PDB file of C-alpha atoms in Angstrom:
ATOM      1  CA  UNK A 111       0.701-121.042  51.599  1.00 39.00           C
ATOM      2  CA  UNK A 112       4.379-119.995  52.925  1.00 41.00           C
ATOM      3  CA  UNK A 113       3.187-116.791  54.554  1.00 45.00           C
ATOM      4  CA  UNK A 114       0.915-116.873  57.891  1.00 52.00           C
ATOM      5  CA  UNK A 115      -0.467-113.293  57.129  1.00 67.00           C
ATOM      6  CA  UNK A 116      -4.158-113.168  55.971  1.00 78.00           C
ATOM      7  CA  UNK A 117      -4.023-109.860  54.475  1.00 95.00           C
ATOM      8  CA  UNK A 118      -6.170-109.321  51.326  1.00 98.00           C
ATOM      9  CA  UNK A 119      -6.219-106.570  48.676  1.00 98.00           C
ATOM     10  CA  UNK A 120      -9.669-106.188  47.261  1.00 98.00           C
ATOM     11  CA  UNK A 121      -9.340-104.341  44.152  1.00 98.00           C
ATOM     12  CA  UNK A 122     -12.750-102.420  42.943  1.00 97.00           C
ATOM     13  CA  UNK A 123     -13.443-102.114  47.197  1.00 97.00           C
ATOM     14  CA  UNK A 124     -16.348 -99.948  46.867  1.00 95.00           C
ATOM     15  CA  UNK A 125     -18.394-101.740  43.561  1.00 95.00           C
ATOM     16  CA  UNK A 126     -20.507-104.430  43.469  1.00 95.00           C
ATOM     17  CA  UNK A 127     -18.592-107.371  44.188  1.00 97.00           C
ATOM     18  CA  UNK A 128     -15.448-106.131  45.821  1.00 97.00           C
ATOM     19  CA  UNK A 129     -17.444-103.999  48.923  1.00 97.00           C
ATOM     20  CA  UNK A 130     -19.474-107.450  49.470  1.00 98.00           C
ATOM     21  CA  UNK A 131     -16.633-109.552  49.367  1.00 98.00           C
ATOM     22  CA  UNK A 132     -13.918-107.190  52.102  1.00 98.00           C
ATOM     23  CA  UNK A 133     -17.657-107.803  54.516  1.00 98.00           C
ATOM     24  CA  UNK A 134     -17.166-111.520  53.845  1.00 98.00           C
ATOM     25  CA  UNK A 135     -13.284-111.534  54.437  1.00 98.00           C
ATOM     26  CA  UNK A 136     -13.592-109.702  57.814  1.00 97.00           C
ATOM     27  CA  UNK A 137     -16.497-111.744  58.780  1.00 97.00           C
ATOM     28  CA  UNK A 138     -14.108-114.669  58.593  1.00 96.00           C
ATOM     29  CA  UNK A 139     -11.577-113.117  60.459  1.00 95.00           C
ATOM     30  CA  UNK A 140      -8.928-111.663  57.722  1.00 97.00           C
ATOM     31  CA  UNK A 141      -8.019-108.481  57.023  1.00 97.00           C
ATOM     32  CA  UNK A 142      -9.677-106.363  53.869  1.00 98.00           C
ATOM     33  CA  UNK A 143      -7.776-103.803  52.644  1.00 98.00           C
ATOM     34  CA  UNK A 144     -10.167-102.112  50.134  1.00 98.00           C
ATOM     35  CA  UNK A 145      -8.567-100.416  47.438  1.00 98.00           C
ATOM     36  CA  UNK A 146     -10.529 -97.863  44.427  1.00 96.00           C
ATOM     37  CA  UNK A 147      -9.383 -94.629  43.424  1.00 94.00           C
ATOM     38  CA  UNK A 148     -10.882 -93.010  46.213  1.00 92.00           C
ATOM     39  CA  UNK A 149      -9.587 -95.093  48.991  1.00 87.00           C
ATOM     40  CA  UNK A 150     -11.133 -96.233  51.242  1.00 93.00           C
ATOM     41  CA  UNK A 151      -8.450 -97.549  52.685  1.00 97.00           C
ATOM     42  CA  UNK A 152      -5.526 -97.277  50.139  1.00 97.00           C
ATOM     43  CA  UNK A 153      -5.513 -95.354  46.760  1.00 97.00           C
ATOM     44  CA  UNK A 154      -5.494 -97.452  44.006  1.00 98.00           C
ATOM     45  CA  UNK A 155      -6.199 -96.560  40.240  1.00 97.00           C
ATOM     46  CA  UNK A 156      -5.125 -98.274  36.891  1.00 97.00           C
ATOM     47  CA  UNK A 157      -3.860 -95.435  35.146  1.00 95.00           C
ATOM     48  CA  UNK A 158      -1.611 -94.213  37.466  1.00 97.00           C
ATOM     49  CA  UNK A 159       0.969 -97.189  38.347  1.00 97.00           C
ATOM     50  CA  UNK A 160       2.523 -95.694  41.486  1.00 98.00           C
ATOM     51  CA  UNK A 161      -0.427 -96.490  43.284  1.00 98.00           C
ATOM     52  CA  UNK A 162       0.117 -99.944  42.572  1.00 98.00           C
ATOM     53  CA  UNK A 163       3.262-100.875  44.655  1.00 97.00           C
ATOM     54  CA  UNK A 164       1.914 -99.337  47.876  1.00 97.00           C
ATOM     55  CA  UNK A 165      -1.528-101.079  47.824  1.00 98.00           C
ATOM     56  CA  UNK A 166       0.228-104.468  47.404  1.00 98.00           C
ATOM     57  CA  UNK A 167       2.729-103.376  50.822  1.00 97.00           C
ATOM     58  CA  UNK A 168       1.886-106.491  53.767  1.00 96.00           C
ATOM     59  CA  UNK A 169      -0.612-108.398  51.747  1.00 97.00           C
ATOM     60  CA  UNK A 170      -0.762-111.996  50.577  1.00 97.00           C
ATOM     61  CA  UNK A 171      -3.811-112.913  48.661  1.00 98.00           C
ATOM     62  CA  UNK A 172      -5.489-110.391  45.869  1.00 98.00           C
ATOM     63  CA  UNK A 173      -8.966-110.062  45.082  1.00 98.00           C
ATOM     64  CA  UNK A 174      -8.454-109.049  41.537  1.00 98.00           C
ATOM     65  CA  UNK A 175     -10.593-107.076  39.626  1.00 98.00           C
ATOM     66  CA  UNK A 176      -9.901-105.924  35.673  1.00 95.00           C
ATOM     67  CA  UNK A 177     -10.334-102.189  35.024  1.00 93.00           C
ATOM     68  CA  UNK A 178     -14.162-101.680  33.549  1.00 85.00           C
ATOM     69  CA  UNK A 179     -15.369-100.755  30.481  1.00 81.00           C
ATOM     70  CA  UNK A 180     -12.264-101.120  28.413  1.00 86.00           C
ATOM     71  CA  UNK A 181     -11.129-103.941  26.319  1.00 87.00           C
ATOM     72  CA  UNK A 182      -7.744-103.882  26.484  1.00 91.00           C
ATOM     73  CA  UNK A 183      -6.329-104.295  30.252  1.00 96.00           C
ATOM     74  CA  UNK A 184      -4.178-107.269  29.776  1.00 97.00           C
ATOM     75  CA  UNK A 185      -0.957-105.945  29.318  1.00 98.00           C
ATOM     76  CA  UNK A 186      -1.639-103.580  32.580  1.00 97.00           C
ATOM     77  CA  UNK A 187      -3.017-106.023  34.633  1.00 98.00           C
ATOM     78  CA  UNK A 188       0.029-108.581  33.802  1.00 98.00           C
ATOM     79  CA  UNK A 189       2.424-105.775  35.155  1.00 98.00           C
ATOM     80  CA  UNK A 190       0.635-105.625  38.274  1.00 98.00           C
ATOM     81  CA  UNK A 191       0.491-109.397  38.326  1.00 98.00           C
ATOM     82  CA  UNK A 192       4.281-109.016  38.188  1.00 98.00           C
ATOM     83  CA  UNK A 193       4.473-106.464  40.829  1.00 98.00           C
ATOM     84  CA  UNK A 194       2.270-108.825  42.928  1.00 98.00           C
ATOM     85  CA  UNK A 195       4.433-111.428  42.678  1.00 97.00           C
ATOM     86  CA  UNK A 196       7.512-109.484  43.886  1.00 97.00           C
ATOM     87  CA  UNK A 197       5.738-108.409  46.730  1.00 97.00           C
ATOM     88  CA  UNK A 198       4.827-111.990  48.369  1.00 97.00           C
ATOM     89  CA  UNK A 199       1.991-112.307  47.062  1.00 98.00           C
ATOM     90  CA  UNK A 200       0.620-116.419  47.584  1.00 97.00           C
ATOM     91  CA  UNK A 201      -3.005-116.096  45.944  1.00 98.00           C
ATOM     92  CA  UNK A 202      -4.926-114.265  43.844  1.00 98.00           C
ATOM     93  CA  UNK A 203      -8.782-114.849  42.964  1.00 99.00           C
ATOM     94  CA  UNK A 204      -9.739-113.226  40.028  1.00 98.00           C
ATOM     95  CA  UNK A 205     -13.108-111.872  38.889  1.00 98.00           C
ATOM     96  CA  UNK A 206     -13.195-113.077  35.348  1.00 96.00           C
ATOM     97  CA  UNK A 207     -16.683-113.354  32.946  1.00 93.00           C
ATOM     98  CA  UNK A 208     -19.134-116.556  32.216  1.00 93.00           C
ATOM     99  CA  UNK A 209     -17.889-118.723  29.217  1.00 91.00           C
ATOM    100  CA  UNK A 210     -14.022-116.770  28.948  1.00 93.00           C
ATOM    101  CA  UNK A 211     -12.881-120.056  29.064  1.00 94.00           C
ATOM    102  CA  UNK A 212     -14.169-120.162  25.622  1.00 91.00           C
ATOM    103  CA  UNK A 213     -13.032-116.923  24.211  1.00 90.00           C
ATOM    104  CA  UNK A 214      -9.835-116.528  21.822  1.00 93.00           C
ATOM    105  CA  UNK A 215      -6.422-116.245  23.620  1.00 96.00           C
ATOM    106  CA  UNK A 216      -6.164-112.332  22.892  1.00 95.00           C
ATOM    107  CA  UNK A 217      -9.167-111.416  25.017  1.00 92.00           C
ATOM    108  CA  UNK A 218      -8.774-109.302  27.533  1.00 94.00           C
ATOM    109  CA  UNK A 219     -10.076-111.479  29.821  1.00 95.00           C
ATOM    110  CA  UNK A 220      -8.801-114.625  28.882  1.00 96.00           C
ATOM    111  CA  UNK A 221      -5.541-113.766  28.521  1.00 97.00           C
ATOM    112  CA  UNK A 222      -5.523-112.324  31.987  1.00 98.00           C
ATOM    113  CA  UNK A 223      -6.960-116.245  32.690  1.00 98.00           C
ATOM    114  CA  UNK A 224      -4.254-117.275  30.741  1.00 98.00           C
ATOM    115  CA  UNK A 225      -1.427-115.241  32.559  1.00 98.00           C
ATOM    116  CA  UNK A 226      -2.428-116.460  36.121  1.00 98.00           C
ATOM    117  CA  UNK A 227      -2.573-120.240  34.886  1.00 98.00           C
ATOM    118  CA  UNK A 228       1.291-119.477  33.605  1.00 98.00           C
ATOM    119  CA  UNK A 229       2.704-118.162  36.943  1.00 98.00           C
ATOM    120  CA  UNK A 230       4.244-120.299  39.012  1.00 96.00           C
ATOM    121  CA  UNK A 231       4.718-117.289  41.620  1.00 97.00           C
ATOM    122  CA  UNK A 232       1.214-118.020  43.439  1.00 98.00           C
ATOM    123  CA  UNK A 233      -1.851-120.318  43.354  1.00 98.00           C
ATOM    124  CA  UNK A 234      -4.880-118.599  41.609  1.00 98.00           C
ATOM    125  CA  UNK A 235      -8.799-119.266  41.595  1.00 98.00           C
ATOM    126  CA  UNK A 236     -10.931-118.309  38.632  1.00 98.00           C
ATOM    127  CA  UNK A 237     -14.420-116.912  39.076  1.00 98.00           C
ATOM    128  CA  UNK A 238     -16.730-116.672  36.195  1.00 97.00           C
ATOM    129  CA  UNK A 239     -20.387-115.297  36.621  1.00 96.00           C
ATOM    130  CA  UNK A 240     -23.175-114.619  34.569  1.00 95.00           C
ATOM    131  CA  UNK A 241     -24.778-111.075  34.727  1.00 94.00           C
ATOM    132  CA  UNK A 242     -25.118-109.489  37.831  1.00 96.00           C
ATOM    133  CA  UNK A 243     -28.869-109.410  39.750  1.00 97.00           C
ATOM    134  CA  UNK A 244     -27.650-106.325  41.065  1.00 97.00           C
ATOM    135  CA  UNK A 245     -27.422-104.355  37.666  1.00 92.00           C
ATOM    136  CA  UNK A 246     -30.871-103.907  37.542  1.00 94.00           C
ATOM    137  CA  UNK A 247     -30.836-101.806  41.351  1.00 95.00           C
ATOM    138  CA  UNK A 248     -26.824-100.290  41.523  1.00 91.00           C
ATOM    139  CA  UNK A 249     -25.740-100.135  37.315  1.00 83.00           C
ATOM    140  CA  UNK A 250     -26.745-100.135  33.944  1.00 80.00           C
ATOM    141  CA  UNK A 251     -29.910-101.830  34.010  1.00 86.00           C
ATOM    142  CA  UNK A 252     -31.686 -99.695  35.997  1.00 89.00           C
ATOM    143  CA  UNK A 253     -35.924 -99.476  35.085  1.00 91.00           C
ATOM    144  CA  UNK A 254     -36.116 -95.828  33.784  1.00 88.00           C
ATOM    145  CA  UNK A 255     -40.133 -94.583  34.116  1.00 90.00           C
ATOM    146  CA  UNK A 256     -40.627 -98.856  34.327  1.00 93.00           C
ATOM    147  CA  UNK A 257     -39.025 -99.581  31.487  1.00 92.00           C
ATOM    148  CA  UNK A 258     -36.003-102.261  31.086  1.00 91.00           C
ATOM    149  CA  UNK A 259     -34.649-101.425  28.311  1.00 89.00           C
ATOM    150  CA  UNK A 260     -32.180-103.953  26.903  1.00 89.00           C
ATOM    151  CA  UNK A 261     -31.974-105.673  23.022  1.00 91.00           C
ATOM    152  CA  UNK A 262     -32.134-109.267  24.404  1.00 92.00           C
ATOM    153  CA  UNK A 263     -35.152-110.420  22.659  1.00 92.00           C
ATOM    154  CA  UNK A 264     -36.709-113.375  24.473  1.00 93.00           C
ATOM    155  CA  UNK A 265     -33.420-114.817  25.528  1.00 94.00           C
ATOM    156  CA  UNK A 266     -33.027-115.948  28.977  1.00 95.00           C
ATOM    157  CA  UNK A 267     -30.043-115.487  30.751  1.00 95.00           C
ATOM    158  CA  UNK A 268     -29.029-117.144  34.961  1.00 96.00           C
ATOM    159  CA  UNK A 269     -28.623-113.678  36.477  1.00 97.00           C
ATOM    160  CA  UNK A 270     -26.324-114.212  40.032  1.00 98.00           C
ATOM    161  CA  UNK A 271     -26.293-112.303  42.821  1.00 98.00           C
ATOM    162  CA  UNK A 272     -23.303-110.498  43.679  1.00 98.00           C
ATOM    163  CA  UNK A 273     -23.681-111.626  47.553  1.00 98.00           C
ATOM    164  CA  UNK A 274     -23.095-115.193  46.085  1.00 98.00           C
ATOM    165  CA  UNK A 275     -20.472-113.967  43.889  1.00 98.00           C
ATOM    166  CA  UNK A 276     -18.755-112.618  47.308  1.00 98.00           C
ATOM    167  CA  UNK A 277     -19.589-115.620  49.199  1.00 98.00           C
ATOM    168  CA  UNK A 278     -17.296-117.812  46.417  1.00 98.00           C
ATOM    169  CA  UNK A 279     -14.490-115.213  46.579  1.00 98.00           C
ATOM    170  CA  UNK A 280     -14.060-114.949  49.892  1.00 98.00           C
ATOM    171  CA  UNK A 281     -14.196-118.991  49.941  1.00 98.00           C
ATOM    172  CA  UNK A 282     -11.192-118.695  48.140  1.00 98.00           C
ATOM    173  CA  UNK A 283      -9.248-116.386  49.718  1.00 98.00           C
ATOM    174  CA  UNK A 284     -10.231-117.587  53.536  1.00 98.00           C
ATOM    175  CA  UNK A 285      -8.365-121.185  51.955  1.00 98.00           C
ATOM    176  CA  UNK A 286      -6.770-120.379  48.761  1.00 98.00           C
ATOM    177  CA  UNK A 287      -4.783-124.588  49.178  1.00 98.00           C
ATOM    178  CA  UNK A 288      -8.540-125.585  48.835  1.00 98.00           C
ATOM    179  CA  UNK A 289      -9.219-123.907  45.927  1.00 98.00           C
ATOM    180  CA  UNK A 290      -5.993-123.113  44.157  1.00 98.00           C
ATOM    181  CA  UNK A 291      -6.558-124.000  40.530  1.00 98.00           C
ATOM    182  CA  UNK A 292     -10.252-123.674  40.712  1.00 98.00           C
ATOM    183  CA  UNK A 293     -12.692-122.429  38.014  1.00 98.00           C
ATOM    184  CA  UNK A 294     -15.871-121.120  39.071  1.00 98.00           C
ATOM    185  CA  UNK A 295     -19.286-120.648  36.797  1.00 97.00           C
ATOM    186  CA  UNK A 296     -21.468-119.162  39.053  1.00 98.00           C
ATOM    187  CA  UNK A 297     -25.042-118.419  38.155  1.00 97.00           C
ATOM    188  CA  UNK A 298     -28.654-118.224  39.546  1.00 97.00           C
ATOM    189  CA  UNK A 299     -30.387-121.378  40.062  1.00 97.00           C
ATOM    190  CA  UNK A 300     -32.451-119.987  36.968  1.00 96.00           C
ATOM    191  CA  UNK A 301     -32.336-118.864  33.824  1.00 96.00           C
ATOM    192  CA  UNK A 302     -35.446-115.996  32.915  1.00 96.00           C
ATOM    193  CA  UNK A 303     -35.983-113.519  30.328  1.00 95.00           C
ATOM    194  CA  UNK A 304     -35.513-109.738  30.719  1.00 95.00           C
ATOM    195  CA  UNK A 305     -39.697-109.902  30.334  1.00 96.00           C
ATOM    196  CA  UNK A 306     -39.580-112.436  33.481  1.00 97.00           C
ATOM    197  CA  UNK A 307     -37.289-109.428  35.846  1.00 97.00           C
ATOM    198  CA  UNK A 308     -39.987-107.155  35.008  1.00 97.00           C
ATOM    199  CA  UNK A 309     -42.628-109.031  36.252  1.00 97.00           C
ATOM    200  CA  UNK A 310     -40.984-109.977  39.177  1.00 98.00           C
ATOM    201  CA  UNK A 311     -39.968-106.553  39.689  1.00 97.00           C
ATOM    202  CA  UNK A 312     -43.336-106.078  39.273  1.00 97.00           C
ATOM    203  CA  UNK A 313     -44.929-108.119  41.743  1.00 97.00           C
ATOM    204  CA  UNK A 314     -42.498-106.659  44.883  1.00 96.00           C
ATOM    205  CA  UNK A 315     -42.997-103.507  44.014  1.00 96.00           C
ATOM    206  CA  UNK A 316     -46.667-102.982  42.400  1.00 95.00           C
ATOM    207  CA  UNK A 317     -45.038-101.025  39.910  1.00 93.00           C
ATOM    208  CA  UNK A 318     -45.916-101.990  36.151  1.00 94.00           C
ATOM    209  CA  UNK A 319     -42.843-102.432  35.003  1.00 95.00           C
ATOM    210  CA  UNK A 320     -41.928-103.749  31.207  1.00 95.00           C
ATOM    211  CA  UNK A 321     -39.334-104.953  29.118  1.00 95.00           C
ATOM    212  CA  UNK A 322     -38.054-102.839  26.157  1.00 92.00           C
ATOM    213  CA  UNK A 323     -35.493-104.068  22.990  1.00 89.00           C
ATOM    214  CA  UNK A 324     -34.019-100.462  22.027  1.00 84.00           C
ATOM    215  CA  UNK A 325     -30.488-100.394  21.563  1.00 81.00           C
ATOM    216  CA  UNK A 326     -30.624 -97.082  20.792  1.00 80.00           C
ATOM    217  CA  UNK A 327     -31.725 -95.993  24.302  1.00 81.00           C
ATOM    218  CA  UNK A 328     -30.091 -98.937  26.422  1.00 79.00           C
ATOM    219  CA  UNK A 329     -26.834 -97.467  25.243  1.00 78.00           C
ATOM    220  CA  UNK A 330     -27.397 -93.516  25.360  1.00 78.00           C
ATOM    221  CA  UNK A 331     -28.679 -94.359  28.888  1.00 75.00           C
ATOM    222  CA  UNK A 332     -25.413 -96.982  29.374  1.00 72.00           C
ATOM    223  CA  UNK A 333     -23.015 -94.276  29.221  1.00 72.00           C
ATOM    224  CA  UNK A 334     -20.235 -96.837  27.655  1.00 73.00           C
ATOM    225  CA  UNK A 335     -17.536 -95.520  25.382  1.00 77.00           C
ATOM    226  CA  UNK A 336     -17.821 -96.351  21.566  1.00 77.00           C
ATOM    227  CA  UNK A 337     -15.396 -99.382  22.833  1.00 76.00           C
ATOM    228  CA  UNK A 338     -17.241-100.700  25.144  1.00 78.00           C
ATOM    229  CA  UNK A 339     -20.266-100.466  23.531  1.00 81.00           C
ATOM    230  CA  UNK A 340     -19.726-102.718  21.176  1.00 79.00           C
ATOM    231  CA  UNK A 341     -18.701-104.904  23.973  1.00 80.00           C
ATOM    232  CA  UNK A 342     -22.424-104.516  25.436  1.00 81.00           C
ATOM    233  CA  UNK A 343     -24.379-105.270  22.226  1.00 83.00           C
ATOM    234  CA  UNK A 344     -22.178-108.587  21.801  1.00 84.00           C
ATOM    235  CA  UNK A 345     -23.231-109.074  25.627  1.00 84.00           C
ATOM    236  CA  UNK A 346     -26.833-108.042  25.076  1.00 87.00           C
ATOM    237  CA  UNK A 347     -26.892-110.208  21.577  1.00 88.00           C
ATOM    238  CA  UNK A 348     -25.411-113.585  23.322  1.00 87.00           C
ATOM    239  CA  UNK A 349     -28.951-113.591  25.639  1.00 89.00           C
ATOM    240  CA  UNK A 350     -30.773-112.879  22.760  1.00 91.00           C
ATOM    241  CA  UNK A 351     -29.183-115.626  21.139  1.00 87.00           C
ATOM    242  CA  UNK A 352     -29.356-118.451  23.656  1.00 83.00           C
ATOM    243  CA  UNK A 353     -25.579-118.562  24.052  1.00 81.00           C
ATOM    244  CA  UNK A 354     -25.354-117.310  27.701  1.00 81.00           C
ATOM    245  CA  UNK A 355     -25.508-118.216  31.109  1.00 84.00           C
ATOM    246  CA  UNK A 356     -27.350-121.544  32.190  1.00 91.00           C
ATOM    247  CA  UNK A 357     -27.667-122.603  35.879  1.00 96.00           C
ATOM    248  CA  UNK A 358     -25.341-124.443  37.477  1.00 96.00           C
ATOM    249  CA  UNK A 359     -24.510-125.443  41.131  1.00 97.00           C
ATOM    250  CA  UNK A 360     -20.646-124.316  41.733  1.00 98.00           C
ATOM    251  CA  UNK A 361     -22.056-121.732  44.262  1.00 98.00           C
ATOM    252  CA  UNK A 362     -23.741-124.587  46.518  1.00 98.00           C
ATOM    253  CA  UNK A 363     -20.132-126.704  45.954  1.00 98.00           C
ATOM    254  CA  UNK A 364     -18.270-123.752  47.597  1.00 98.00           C
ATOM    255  CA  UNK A 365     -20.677-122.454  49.917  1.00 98.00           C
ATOM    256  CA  UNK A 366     -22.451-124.900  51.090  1.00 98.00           C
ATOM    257  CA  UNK A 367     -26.134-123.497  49.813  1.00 97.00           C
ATOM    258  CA  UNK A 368     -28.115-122.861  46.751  1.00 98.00           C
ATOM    259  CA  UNK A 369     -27.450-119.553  44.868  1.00 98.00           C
ATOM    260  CA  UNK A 370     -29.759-117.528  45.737  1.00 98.00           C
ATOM    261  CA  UNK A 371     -33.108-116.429  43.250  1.00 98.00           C
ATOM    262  CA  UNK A 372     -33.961-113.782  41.711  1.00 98.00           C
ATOM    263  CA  UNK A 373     -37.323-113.102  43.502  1.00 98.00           C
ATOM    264  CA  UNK A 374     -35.512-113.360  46.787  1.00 98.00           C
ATOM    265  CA  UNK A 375     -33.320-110.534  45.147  1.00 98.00           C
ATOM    266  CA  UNK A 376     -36.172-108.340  44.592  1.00 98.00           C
ATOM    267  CA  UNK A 377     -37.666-108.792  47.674  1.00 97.00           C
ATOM    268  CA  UNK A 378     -35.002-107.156  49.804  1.00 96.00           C
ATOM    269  CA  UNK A 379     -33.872-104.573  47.056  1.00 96.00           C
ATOM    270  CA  UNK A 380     -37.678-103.751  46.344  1.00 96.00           C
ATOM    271  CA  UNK A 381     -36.760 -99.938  48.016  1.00 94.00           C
ATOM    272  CA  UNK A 382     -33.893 -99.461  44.949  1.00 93.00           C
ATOM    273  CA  UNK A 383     -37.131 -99.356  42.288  1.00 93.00           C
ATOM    274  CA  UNK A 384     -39.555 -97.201  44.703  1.00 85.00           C
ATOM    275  CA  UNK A 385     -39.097 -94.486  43.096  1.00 70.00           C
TER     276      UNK A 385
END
């Protein structure tokens, strides 16, 4: 790093990963500048690229985050990349998907991978997790009347929480020389079935819940464009198939500490499924 600023754009500042990782970074002393369409603290929105420039102004590490539920963001993301650059930019961690490093070139995601590997502008670290715990209390996965519904058969799949998610990111950004280059797979220390979250789910809240395979309803429910929803049944299918997430330890090799478990998940979110 050339810069002595310690100024970080989080992109996606008030979802899932980005409002747990601007915590982390001003836990650790930097400064979060959380950025989403709505603020909070500067406008920024995909579509409209004169929001871009201004949200980059004094910062020198980017948590990046893709625009969601499309499948083709590469081009806009590599302008922004270039804008970044220009601006000073030194680091940027992005917020990729588990096993892009084994997708074709012209996905989205890894050619975005592919794009930060080619700059020479700044250092970059590569995050990759597995489905998020918190789906099933903030998103898509929601229980509706106790039922998950989601075509994955008996496939198992090494859900991650999103506070360990953070934890990595903002490992990255606190010392991007320490991890510049880096690739992340970061999963649960376990890998269950959607059967196995609804009887943990279950047991913390004394609700009955149960697993469901309708597509039908998953995706009505999902709200996902026709895109995207093919994107979600290829997700959904890879579980079913055995081809997704398995545990690994990259989150203790960053942070210092195991990922964190499902049932420990439940246990503190049990109030999300009360109702």
């Amino acid at each position: 790093m050339t810069k002595t600023t310690k100024n970080v754009l989080v992109l996606g500042g008030t979802g899932k990963t980005g409002s747990r990782v601007a915590s982390r970074l001003t836990e650790l002393g930097l400064t979060a500048r959380r950025a989403a369409r709505g603020g909070p603290d500067v406008r920024f929105d995909w579509d409209d690229t004169t929001t871009h420039r201004p949200a980059l102004d004094g910062v020198d590490r980017v948590y990046l985050v893709a625009p969601v539920q499309r499948v083709d963001f590469a081009p806009a993301v590599s302008s922004f990349l270039d804008l970044a650059e220009t601006a000073g930019v030194r680091h940027v961690t992005y917020l990729s998907a588990y096993g892009v490093n084994h997708a074709p070139p012209e996905a989205a995601h890894r050619a975005v991978e592919l794009d930060l590997m080619a700059r020479s502008g700044f250092t970059y670290s590569i995050l990759r997790p597995s489905w998020f715990m918190q789906n099933f209390s903030e998103t898509f996965l929601r229980p509706v009347e106790d039922v998950l519904d989601m075509p994955t058969g008996d496939g198992t799949e090494a859900f991650v929480d999103a506070e360990d998610i953070a934890a990595v990111a903002a490992a990255t950004l606190a010392d991007p020389a320490a991890h510049a280059g880096a690739e992340y797979a970061l999963t649960g220390p376990e890998a269950i079935t959607l059967a196995g979250v609804a009887g943990i789910i279950s047991g913390v809240t004394g609700r009955p819940m149960r697993h469901e395979n309708n597509p039908d309803t998953w995706l009505a429910r999902s709200g996902a464009s026709a895109e995207y929803t093919e994107v979600l049944l290829f997700l959904a299918g890879n579980i079913a198939s055995g081809r997704d997430a398995r545990p690994c330890d990259d989150i203790q090799k960053v942070t210092g500490r195991p990922a964190g478990d499902f049932t420990a998940y439940a246990r503190r979110t049990a109030h999300a499924w009360s109702t």
